[in-house]
């Protein structure tokens, strides 16, 4: 069953970049609160943010052979998304693989496992979200698959989906929905701007959102 | 039973600021090692520290309606302290609520749940201690209470208690004990200063604290 | 049974420093992937790295009496390595003990428990790897041992072993094997340098490592 | 500050037993979903259930001296409730202490720490809810307090409060509210009985609770 | 977006029952080690095992409204599979809902959240796999969806998929693949039978599987 | 470096069986509270207890090849003790391997990883302590070692050490110390017997152990 899917449809780069600018929290809201990975998934260095199209990797625990296979499938603007077939915190990825991935135009890595050489990754400016940091190396002994559907940190991901990541976490947007989600995200950002000004001026959310009546009706008492 | 207590006694601001300067570890010692929250409670950005008086929030899981209610109760120098009624890591609080809270004079947030827009919170200089970072939004569907006694990350907190937070964690000081605890903390800081000098000069704790005799009596052997 | 072993053989300082330059991931590989501590062990401040020879401490939970005893045993270039006799996240160590340890030439601390005064530790430049950050103080009531074999965060450590620590974690090298491991690490670093250049130039790991044939033989299909 | 409060008011035994018959889930609902301990708190043997009045213990980590002090304060119908002053999983309590507690009329133990001799505890029929099972013994070196207010596994407990425990967890009822909560619980049990019959006969909750209209109004679509 | 899909294709009941007899470990192997839920998912009572077709539920955290909706969609032989939209351990399901589900022919529940009334569930013989046991009740305030694709405890599940559960965990088989997986599972069981006899007679796996040569070739040394 | 040590010295079987009768808590105390594994290590079925001599296995994550190698090294009365070289919860061991191990006289398994076919293991009466239960199978691709020193769940173990396990956990006794530890354990059991009688008769630990004076001296107040 090990397979590499070589043909992947990708959404328009303008859409991907728009989603990246909107950020994880806004994108997640704009698509109806779907697609968020677990909060175990954290950036390995401070300040990282990225958006790209997924090249997916399904790998055995403690085995990074398929990462080498996946790197050949990278097109500029892609990100690698790896889920082990059973829970594993080992360091699948370090500075050599990052060097290779960057040379192919890769924008970053999302991995439900560990990475190493983290100081180098930060110095190189290669963004990574992982669920572990570990110097523990992996073997190259068992096949996996590339660009098949995976579940990564609780979110379903297919090759060509958009992956948005920042300090708030990682969110996946289905390829076919990406343009619509961007439109929703931009509308949301615009609406937030006016609210931010009113709140900064001291107006209360209770008044802006007209909550007082409903709170009273439900029985909230002030004592 | 949902209720908002509007009248809260607060300790003297000079005491609050003194406790803030002393820091969490010293304050915790000075009050007999009580009031420390769980070490799951961590600052969401590096360098944050604060002290303030608690406005408490008891909220259902995944529901931040009461945060809006609580913000109206903030007086300058207050901090928000939120405990969900069952464990939840969702993002109850982001940049809009922080904007609103800051406009009311709020000094920060302590939350046994998640926050989002963390890069914005850092840029705004709004300090937050949380047990989760998550883009997952919340609903506004069920009532909770404001300024009632809560248990937050293992510590009992009442409205008007002093909350001290820095990189070492979060400690709660009962309102009525705040002045005494400050006095103890300052005495402690002074005593530490002279010890620090002797230790820096190479003197040993074994000698400064006179431990050698007791260690021998208990049976410690050097081989 | 509480005992302090005062005579510890230490490896050549040149070897220790060489291992420190190689870093945790390389050293761990060079010694056959042994000696790595759990990934629960993390640096308490960003950018810390160190290498030194172990002074080991076996301490009761919530009791740091033996740290004072251990500091007297420090020789310049040593690091403290503490394992509690049962799991504990309390703050065994803060700025006063760090001041004392630094005055003795100590290069850092590795502790399967908590530390406090972390902002001070960072300001002092005293590197610490711990499994917890907590303001919770400890008592001085029960004896433990110094420089006996311990298990710290899953790794066996003896006094005089080399401890290498950086952002990737903490690795222990047996004293008697340190020179050989350094030789292996340096060979490894040299080999990586040429691979890094080829990968940066866009060559694929699939080709550099000659993986294509074996992948096909195992049955990997491209579709 | 170490103190033993010897005078504790206890609620009527009939109320305590009624709450025990109602069980944790019903009692928790009947008092407005307050007082539930964390789900880390589990029975150490299958089938255990109990209700009793709390004798509280605040103990240092890894130190069970105060358990001996607390046992003298037990009146028939009491249960011991222990919270360590910092997180600890050690075995504070085993068959000897259980023998002693039972001889005083103790109905069980709730402990945010560990117990040991669990096979004996089961054979003796002494019910225990704990957050750990561990053979690790404790010392008798540092004082704590008995019958002071504590926070145990996230719930505030005072001496004389009612503690109800079964396979669903542990719930605390304030002494002064116990009779009212019992009345509410009994009303709730009666109401459930008729619903159970209708549901068993195949009627749907959608119809019994009249949910269809509200679901449609909120926009639920059947496709 | 909240939706209830009312038309679900289900596999042949003979296939479902065959997969149930084979058990989780065998089924998981037979389908190429895919579809296994996280090991956080455990049976709430000892001895439970089941197989059925999935009715899926996507529910907000702490809100079980959709369970009532889902129960109407149950056909005999179905099992409920619930994933909250963000992590939650509350007790979504107890004896009343179990009574209702059983009356509709439901064979059990798999839930990445909590259940309560567990002693009753055991007495009723209603099998449940959950990631939490908690008396904490839920609200009925926010819509979710029924019979949409979900990710439950790390496994993707669609309505009509086969769910097999026993003491080893929970495994999901795609509806379209169920017959093939059953054929593979039965072949596997037959092959294991003969191996079991040889191993019981004292023959070694090293010999049965012919491993000695490969071990030697790889460099395993006996000393 | 992969190696199988074929010559293992084992302690007297009478000593091993005596330690088994004493049980984990008593043995752990009798050897000065050393050698206890983490409380993550739990029996997979209720009522299991065992004592035996260790055959140790160091295995890569997700790879159980070395278990087959180890089984050949079993002598009657041995137990298998497996530690993966990095954290892994996969099911390394099931009913076929248990059948083979039992045929060689193996008394049980202690594994810092997962097992499967747990219902079968219980039916066969083969005792297992593990840190995970998982149907996830493993590969046979990478060598490890047998009968080398390992760290398993926080305890150092060498081939030929005595492993005692019951409901309280797992404790390791060094081969050379086994007879002495047994002597201490038996003395301890005898002493406990008389205390148990006095406590059952209602005498207090405060009096039996003469604690009242020391408690008063330390400042314990009764109020």
Short mmCIF file of C-alpha atoms in Angstrom, two decimals, chain E residues 26 29-30 182-200 208-209, chain F residues 95-96:
data_model
loop_
_atom_site.label_atom_id
_atom_site.label_comp_id
_atom_site.label_asym_id
_atom_site.label_seq_id
_atom_site.Cartn_x
_atom_site.Cartn_y
_atom_site.Cartn_z
CA UNK E 26 -6.42 -8.53 14.03
CA UNK E 29 -3.36 -5.60 11.03
CA UNK E 30 -5.64 -6.87 8.27
CA UNK E 182 -12.81 -9.30 6.97
CA UNK E 183 -11.38 -11.74 4.43
CA UNK E 184 -7.86 -10.64 5.37
CA UNK E 185 -8.63 -10.90 9.08
CA UNK E 186 -9.93 -14.44 8.76
CA UNK E 187 -6.87 -15.52 6.80
CA UNK E 188 -4.70 -13.99 9.48
CA UNK E 189 -6.55 -15.76 12.30
CA UNK E 190 -6.12 -19.11 10.56
CA UNK E 191 -2.39 -18.53 10.09
CA UNK E 192 -1.97 -17.53 13.73
CA UNK E 193 -3.61 -20.74 14.90
CA UNK E 194 -0.87 -22.98 13.55
CA UNK E 195 1.86 -20.68 14.86
CA UNK E 196 0.28 -20.67 18.30
CA UNK E 197 0.49 -24.45 18.46
CA UNK E 198 4.14 -24.54 17.42
CA UNK E 199 5.06 -21.79 19.90
CA UNK E 200 3.15 -23.53 22.69
CA UNK E 208 9.50 -20.48 12.78
CA UNK E 209 10.03 -17.12 11.09
CA UNK F 95 -0.87 -13.60 22.78
CA UNK F 96 1.52 -15.36 20.38
#
